[in-house]
PDB file of C-alpha atoms and ligand atoms in Angstrom:
ATOM      1  CA  MET A 261      13.782 -33.128 -20.505  1.00 54.00           C
ATOM      2  CA  SER A 262      14.204 -32.323 -24.201  1.00 54.00           C
ATOM      3  CA  ASP A 263      15.273 -28.795 -25.128  1.00 52.00           C
ATOM      4  CA  THR A 264      11.934 -28.061 -26.712  1.00 61.00           C
ATOM      5  CA  ALA A 265      10.280 -28.572 -23.333  1.00 84.00           C
ATOM      6  CA  LEU A 266      12.448 -25.915 -21.633  1.00 93.00           C
ATOM      7  CA  PRO A 267      10.917 -22.520 -20.751  1.00 95.00           C
ATOM      8  CA  PRO A 268      11.567 -19.560 -23.116  1.00 95.00           C
ATOM      9  CA  GLY A 269      15.161 -18.285 -22.979  1.00 95.00           C
ATOM     10  CA  ILE A 270      16.502 -21.364 -21.222  1.00 96.00           C
ATOM     11  CA  GLU A 271      19.332 -22.785 -23.304  1.00 96.00           C
ATOM     12  CA  ARG A 272      20.281 -25.888 -21.356  1.00 97.00           C
ATOM     13  CA  ILE A 273      20.203 -27.390 -17.909  1.00 98.00           C
ATOM     14  CA  LEU A 274      23.551 -27.099 -16.149  1.00 98.00           C
ATOM     15  CA  TYR A 275      22.655 -28.966 -12.945  1.00 98.00           C
ATOM     16  CA  THR A 276      19.494 -31.005 -12.506  1.00 98.00           C
ATOM     17  CA  GLU A 277      17.341 -30.723  -9.414  1.00 98.00           C
ATOM     18  CA  GLU A 278      18.740 -34.044  -8.221  1.00 98.00           C
ATOM     19  CA  GLN A 279      22.367 -32.947  -8.706  1.00 98.00           C
ATOM     20  CA  VAL A 280      21.664 -29.727  -6.806  1.00 98.00           C
ATOM     21  CA  GLU A 281      20.007 -31.548  -3.920  1.00 98.00           C
ATOM     22  CA  THR A 282      22.756 -34.156  -3.674  1.00 98.00           C
ATOM     23  CA  LYS A 283      25.428 -31.467  -3.585  1.00 98.00           C
ATOM     24  CA  ILE A 284      23.578 -29.404  -0.972  1.00 98.00           C
ATOM     25  CA  ARG A 285      23.355 -32.490   1.265  1.00 98.00           C
ATOM     26  CA  GLU A 286      27.142 -32.931   1.011  1.00 98.00           C
ATOM     27  CA  VAL A 287      27.836 -29.306   1.831  1.00 98.00           C
ATOM     28  CA  GLY A 288      25.293 -29.409   4.681  1.00 98.00           C
ATOM     29  CA  ALA A 289      27.108 -32.398   6.145  1.00 98.00           C
ATOM     30  CA  ALA A 290      30.462 -30.608   5.939  1.00 98.00           C
ATOM     31  CA  ILE A 291      28.994 -27.557   7.676  1.00 98.00           C
ATOM     32  CA  SER A 292      27.435 -29.720  10.428  1.00 98.00           C
ATOM     33  CA  GLU A 293      30.828 -31.316  10.992  1.00 98.00           C
ATOM     34  CA  LYS A 294      32.719 -28.056  11.196  1.00 98.00           C
ATOM     35  CA  TYR A 295      30.285 -26.177  13.460  1.00 98.00           C
ATOM     36  CA  ARG A 296      29.168 -28.954  15.822  1.00 98.00           C
ATOM     37  CA  GLY A 297      28.938 -27.638  19.388  1.00 96.00           C
ATOM     38  CA  ARG A 298      29.035 -23.993  18.285  1.00 96.00           C
ATOM     39  CA  ASP A 299      26.458 -21.214  17.858  1.00 91.00           C
ATOM     40  CA  LEU A 300      25.897 -21.182  14.094  1.00 98.00           C
ATOM     41  CA  LYS A 301      23.823 -18.553  12.345  1.00 98.00           C
ATOM     42  CA  LEU A 302      23.116 -18.618   8.597  1.00 98.00           C
ATOM     43  CA  ILE A 303      22.632 -15.222   7.000  1.00 98.00           C
ATOM     44  CA  SER A 304      20.897 -15.061   3.663  1.00 97.00           C
ATOM     45  CA  VAL A 305      20.685 -12.201   1.228  1.00 95.00           C
ATOM     46  CA  LEU A 306      17.222 -11.541  -0.184  1.00 94.00           C
ATOM     47  CA  LYS A 307      15.935 -12.587  -2.548  1.00 92.00           C
ATOM     48  CA  GLY A 308      18.215 -14.855  -4.559  1.00 93.00           C
ATOM     49  CA  SER A 309      19.810 -16.793  -1.693  1.00 97.00           C
ATOM     50  CA  VAL A 310      16.584 -17.742   0.060  1.00 97.00           C
ATOM     51  CA  PHE A 311      16.016 -20.894  -1.981  1.00 97.00           C
ATOM     52  CA  PHE A 312      19.528 -22.110  -1.240  1.00 98.00           C
ATOM     53  CA  LEU A 313      19.301 -21.112   2.427  1.00 98.00           C
ATOM     54  CA  THR A 314      16.179 -23.161   3.121  1.00 98.00           C
ATOM     55  CA  ALA A 315      17.553 -26.227   1.315  1.00 98.00           C
ATOM     56  CA  LEU A 316      20.913 -25.890   3.054  1.00 98.00           C
ATOM     57  CA  ALA A 317      19.358 -25.345   6.478  1.00 98.00           C
ATOM     58  CA  ARG A 318      17.459 -28.621   6.149  1.00 98.00           C
ATOM     59  CA  ALA A 319      20.650 -30.424   5.161  1.00 98.00           C
ATOM     60  CA  ILE A 320      22.432 -29.231   8.321  1.00 98.00           C
ATOM     61  CA  GLU A 321      22.048 -31.562  11.296  1.00 97.00           C
ATOM     62  CA  ILE A 322      23.050 -29.229  14.135  1.00 98.00           C
ATOM     63  CA  PRO A 323      20.867 -26.489  15.722  1.00 98.00           C
ATOM     64  CA  ILE A 324      21.172 -23.257  13.760  1.00 98.00           C
ATOM     65  CA  LYS A 325      19.605 -19.818  13.635  1.00 98.00           C
ATOM     66  CA  ILE A 326      18.804 -17.900  10.459  1.00 98.00           C
ATOM     67  CA  ASP A 327      18.497 -14.206   9.643  1.00 98.00           C
ATOM     68  CA  PHE A 328      18.051 -12.164   6.485  1.00 98.00           C
ATOM     69  CA  LEU A 329      19.224  -8.969   4.945  1.00 97.00           C
ATOM     70  CA  ALA A 330      18.452  -7.273   1.679  1.00 96.00           C
ATOM     71  CA  ILE A 331      20.779  -5.175  -0.423  1.00 92.00           C
ATOM     72  CA  SER A 332      20.350  -2.917  -3.369  1.00 88.00           C
ATOM     73  CA  SER A 333      22.991  -2.280  -5.976  1.00 80.00           C
ATOM     74  CA  PHE A 334      23.516   0.950  -7.828  1.00 77.00           C
ATOM     75  CA  SER A 335      26.146   2.401 -10.137  1.00 72.00           C
ATOM     76  CA  THR A 336      27.576   5.877 -10.132  1.00 70.00           C
ATOM     77  CA  GLN A 337      28.528   5.553 -13.810  1.00 71.00           C
ATOM     78  CA  PRO A 338      27.581   3.083 -16.516  1.00 67.00           C
ATOM     79  CA  ASN A 339      29.929   0.080 -16.541  1.00 63.00           C
ATOM     80  CA  ALA A 340      31.444   1.003 -13.174  1.00 65.00           C
ATOM     81  CA  PRO A 341      31.466  -1.793 -10.593  1.00 65.00           C
ATOM     82  CA  GLY A 342      28.153  -1.800  -8.754  1.00 69.00           C
ATOM     83  CA  LEU A 343      28.015  -0.183  -5.356  1.00 79.00           C
ATOM     84  CA  VAL A 344      25.943  -1.897  -2.728  1.00 85.00           C
ATOM     85  CA  ARG A 345      23.979  -0.735   0.287  1.00 90.00           C
ATOM     86  CA  ILE A 346      21.852  -2.494   2.874  1.00 93.00           C
ATOM     87  CA  ALA A 347      18.138  -2.034   2.130  1.00 95.00           C
ATOM     88  CA  LYS A 348      16.918  -4.277   4.986  1.00 97.00           C
ATOM     89  CA  ASP A 349      19.173  -5.060   7.898  1.00 97.00           C
ATOM     90  CA  LEU A 350      19.391  -8.197  10.034  1.00 98.00           C
ATOM     91  CA  ASP A 351      16.807  -8.538  12.800  1.00 98.00           C
ATOM     92  CA  GLU A 352      19.296  -9.580  15.473  1.00 98.00           C
ATOM     93  CA  SER A 353      22.871  -9.083  16.617  1.00 98.00           C
ATOM     94  CA  ILE A 354      25.577 -11.457  15.412  1.00 98.00           C
ATOM     95  CA  GLN A 355      27.999 -10.590  18.197  1.00 98.00           C
ATOM     96  CA  ASP A 356      30.040 -13.592  19.420  1.00 97.00           C
ATOM     97  CA  GLN A 357      28.238 -15.939  17.027  1.00 97.00           C
ATOM     98  CA  ASP A 358      29.644 -18.146  14.295  1.00 98.00           C
ATOM     99  CA  VAL A 359      28.203 -16.689  11.117  1.00 98.00           C
ATOM    100  CA  LEU A 360      27.969 -18.177   7.644  1.00 98.00           C
ATOM    101  CA  LEU A 361      27.011 -15.803   4.875  1.00 98.00           C
ATOM    102  CA  VAL A 362      24.895 -17.826   2.438  1.00 98.00           C
ATOM    103  CA  GLU A 363      25.150 -16.568  -1.144  1.00 98.00           C
ATOM    104  CA  ASP A 364      23.449 -17.611  -4.373  1.00 98.00           C
ATOM    105  CA  ILE A 365      26.462 -16.711  -6.508  1.00 98.00           C
ATOM    106  CA  VAL A 366      29.830 -15.082  -6.043  1.00 98.00           C
ATOM    107  CA  ASP A 367      30.692 -13.465  -9.349  1.00 97.00           C
ATOM    108  CA  THR A 368      32.998 -10.413  -9.352  1.00 95.00           C
ATOM    109  CA  GLY A 369      33.041 -10.663  -5.548  1.00 96.00           C
ATOM    110  CA  PHE A 370      32.070  -7.031  -4.925  1.00 93.00           C
ATOM    111  CA  THR A 371      28.745  -7.828  -3.264  1.00 93.00           C
ATOM    112  CA  THR A 372      30.217 -10.503  -1.039  1.00 95.00           C
ATOM    113  CA  ARG A 373      33.174  -8.364  -0.031  1.00 95.00           C
ATOM    114  CA  TYR A 374      30.869  -5.510   0.966  1.00 94.00           C
ATOM    115  CA  LEU A 375      28.713  -7.853   3.037  1.00 96.00           C
ATOM    116  CA  LEU A 376      31.744  -9.431   4.712  1.00 96.00           C
ATOM    117  CA  GLN A 377      33.161  -6.052   5.649  1.00 96.00           C
ATOM    118  CA  THR A 378      29.819  -4.921   7.042  1.00 96.00           C
ATOM    119  CA  LEU A 379      29.254  -8.090   9.069  1.00 97.00           C
ATOM    120  CA  ALA A 380      32.861  -8.243  10.291  1.00 98.00           C
ATOM    121  CA  GLY A 381      32.339  -4.883  12.002  1.00 98.00           C
ATOM    122  CA  ARG A 382      29.642  -6.364  14.230  1.00 98.00           C
ATOM    123  CA  GLY A 383      31.841  -8.639  16.307  1.00 98.00           C
ATOM    124  CA  PRO A 384      30.971 -12.168  15.185  1.00 98.00           C
ATOM    125  CA  ASN A 385      33.075 -14.965  16.650  1.00 98.00           C
ATOM    126  CA  SER A 386      33.755 -16.174  13.095  1.00 98.00           C
ATOM    127  CA  LEU A 387      32.554 -15.278   9.622  1.00 98.00           C
ATOM    128  CA  GLY A 388      32.538 -17.629   6.638  1.00 98.00           C
ATOM    129  CA  ILE A 389      31.044 -17.805   3.149  1.00 98.00           C
ATOM    130  CA  CYS A 390      28.939 -20.585   1.694  1.00 98.00           C
ATOM    131  CA  THR A 391      27.796 -20.139  -1.906  1.00 98.00           C
ATOM    132  CA  LEU A 392      25.631 -22.204  -4.195  1.00 98.00           C
ATOM    133  CA  LEU A 393      27.509 -21.053  -7.303  1.00 98.00           C
ATOM    134  CA  ASP A 394      31.010 -19.721  -7.741  1.00 98.00           C
ATOM    135  CA  ARG A 395      32.223 -18.102 -10.969  1.00 98.00           C
ATOM    136  CA  THR A 396      35.893 -17.561 -10.208  1.00 98.00           C
ATOM    137  CA  SER A 397      36.689 -16.723 -13.848  1.00 97.00           C
ATOM    138  CA  ARG A 398      35.033 -13.318 -13.360  1.00 97.00           C
ATOM    139  CA  ARG A 399      36.436 -12.514  -9.914  1.00 97.00           C
ATOM    140  CA  LEU A 400      37.714  -8.935  -9.505  1.00 96.00           C
ATOM    141  CA  VAL A 401      38.148  -8.863  -5.721  1.00 96.00           C
ATOM    142  CA  GLN A 402      39.234 -11.844  -3.673  1.00 96.00           C
ATOM    143  CA  VAL A 403      36.852 -13.238  -1.077  1.00 97.00           C
ATOM    144  CA  PRO A 404      37.445 -16.390   0.986  1.00 97.00           C
ATOM    145  CA  VAL A 405      34.772 -18.853  -0.162  1.00 98.00           C
ATOM    146  CA  GLU A 406      34.892 -21.749   2.271  1.00 98.00           C
ATOM    147  CA  PHE A 407      31.926 -23.849   1.123  1.00 98.00           C
ATOM    148  CA  ARG A 408      30.569 -23.990  -2.397  1.00 98.00           C
ATOM    149  CA  CYS A 409      28.327 -26.317  -4.323  1.00 98.00           C
ATOM    150  CA  PHE A 410      29.342 -25.644  -7.932  1.00 98.00           C
ATOM    151  CA  GLU A 411      32.012 -23.772  -9.868  1.00 98.00           C
ATOM    152  CA  ILE A 412      30.260 -22.571 -13.026  1.00 98.00           C
ATOM    153  CA  PRO A 413      31.377 -21.447 -16.500  1.00 96.00           C
ATOM    154  CA  ASP A 414      31.153 -17.831 -17.635  1.00 96.00           C
ATOM    155  CA  ARG A 415      27.535 -17.960 -18.750  1.00 96.00           C
ATOM    156  CA  PHE A 416      24.473 -16.275 -17.242  1.00 96.00           C
ATOM    157  CA  VAL A 417      22.464 -18.763 -15.210  1.00 98.00           C
ATOM    158  CA  VAL A 418      19.004 -18.874 -13.620  1.00 98.00           C
ATOM    159  CA  GLY A 419      17.083 -21.154 -11.298  1.00 98.00           C
ATOM    160  CA  PHE A 420      17.216 -22.219  -7.650  1.00 98.00           C
ATOM    161  CA  GLY A 421      16.807 -18.591  -6.617  1.00 98.00           C
ATOM    162  CA  LEU A 422      18.777 -16.910  -9.392  1.00 97.00           C
ATOM    163  CA  ASP A 423      16.776 -14.633 -11.647  1.00 96.00           C
ATOM    164  CA  TYR A 424      16.708 -12.919 -14.997  1.00 96.00           C
ATOM    165  CA  LYS A 425      14.650  -9.744 -14.433  1.00 94.00           C
ATOM    166  CA  GLN A 426      13.013 -11.427 -11.409  1.00 95.00           C
ATOM    167  CA  LEU A 427      12.020 -14.426 -13.524  1.00 96.00           C
ATOM    168  CA  TYR A 428      12.922 -18.097 -13.116  1.00 97.00           C
ATOM    169  CA  ARG A 429      13.892 -18.063  -9.441  1.00 97.00           C
ATOM    170  CA  ASN A 430      11.438 -20.938  -8.932  1.00 97.00           C
ATOM    171  CA  LEU A 431      13.136 -23.414 -11.269  1.00 97.00           C
ATOM    172  CA  GLY A 432      14.324 -26.445  -9.303  1.00 98.00           C
ATOM    173  CA  TYR A 433      17.348 -26.848 -11.579  1.00 98.00           C
ATOM    174  CA  ILE A 434      20.121 -24.444 -12.574  1.00 98.00           C
ATOM    175  CA  ALA A 435      20.157 -23.521 -16.256  1.00 98.00           C
ATOM    176  CA  VAL A 436      22.096 -21.444 -18.744  1.00 98.00           C
ATOM    177  CA  MET A 437      19.969 -18.540 -19.928  1.00 96.00           C
ATOM    178  CA  ASP A 438      20.146 -16.841 -23.311  1.00 93.00           C
ATOM    179  CA  PRO A 439      17.975 -13.700 -23.162  1.00 87.00           C
ATOM    180  CA  HIS A 440      18.038 -13.496 -26.987  1.00 89.00           C
ATOM    181  CA  ARG A 441      15.907 -16.622 -27.044  1.00 85.00           C
ATOM    182  CA  LEU A 442      13.191 -15.046 -24.901  1.00 84.00           C
TER     183      LEU A 442
HETATM  184  P1  IMP B 624      29.012  -9.808  -7.728  1.00 56.85           P
HETATM  185  O1  IMP B 624      28.936  -8.632  -6.832  1.00 56.85           O
HETATM  186  O2  IMP B 624      29.559  -9.474  -9.090  1.00 56.85           O
HETATM  187  O3  IMP B 624      29.727 -10.996  -7.142  1.00 56.85           O
HETATM  188  O4  IMP B 624      27.516 -10.196  -8.119  1.00 56.85           O
HETATM  189  C1  IMP B 624      26.738 -10.981  -7.380  1.00 56.85           C
HETATM  190  C2  IMP B 624      25.280 -10.765  -7.746  1.00 56.85           C
HETATM  191  O5  IMP B 624      25.068 -10.611  -9.161  1.00 56.85           O
HETATM  192  C3  IMP B 624      24.505 -12.002  -7.364  1.00 56.85           C
HETATM  193  O6  IMP B 624      24.059 -11.926  -6.031  1.00 56.85           O
HETATM  194  C4  IMP B 624      23.384 -12.028  -8.374  1.00 56.85           C
HETATM  195  O7  IMP B 624      22.278 -11.260  -7.938  1.00 56.85           O
HETATM  196  C5  IMP B 624      23.952 -11.371  -9.604  1.00 56.85           C
HETATM  197  N1  IMP B 624      24.421 -12.360 -10.602  1.00 56.85           N
HETATM  198  C6  IMP B 624      25.702 -12.565 -11.018  1.00 56.85           C
HETATM  199  N2  IMP B 624      25.765 -13.542 -11.946  1.00 56.85           N
HETATM  200  C7  IMP B 624      24.504 -13.969 -12.140  1.00 56.85           C
HETATM  201  C8  IMP B 624      23.917 -14.990 -12.991  1.00 56.85           C
HETATM  202  O8  IMP B 624      24.570 -15.714 -13.777  1.00 56.85           O
HETATM  203  N3  IMP B 624      22.554 -15.138 -12.895  1.00 56.85           N
HETATM  204  C9  IMP B 624      21.779 -14.392 -12.058  1.00 56.85           C
HETATM  205  N4  IMP B 624      22.288 -13.435 -11.246  1.00 56.85           N
HETATM  206  C10 IMP B 624      23.637 -13.221 -11.282  1.00 56.85           C
HETATM  207 MG1   MG B 625      19.733 -10.821  -8.999  1.00 56.85          MG
END
């Protein structure tokens, strides 16, 4: 696709739809291998991770369950790290299950760490992280990412579930966004 054909604000495509799908199949195969014979549940965070969750779930060859939660972020002061709370909880218990938290992106790590701490308190048999995108250059708190599709540069990205002001989640590719071009 030539740049002129890209939607407003989209600077360039970072990963094409085909690259994303190929990578998700690889990660799905690795997850199937690791969790074969166990009780795997994928937990997705609304709304951004839903696109990745459904693609990943179809790339996994073993029986799995899925559940969702929603969070909302807020700040006590401008420029302070965002605080997070659960706005919609899981429907079912995760006790004694093998749980994979499915994330769209791990950036500073604050959101993921909060979710891990919350889920760890509910007695899962194991708890891992699988993320579509990982931006380790901006990490402020360490979180153990076990499966990831892409390590990305320090640029704002959209597509495959990731949004800019709720826009562009439905792009099949992952693209660098420059809001000044909107
Ligand atoms: P963290 O708590 O800093 O790791 O932030 C994670 C959340 O910030 C993600 O779940 C996204 O909602 C959002 N986010 C971080 N970077 C981007 C990006 O490049 N594009 C879209 N959303 C992002
Ligand atoms: Mg978002």
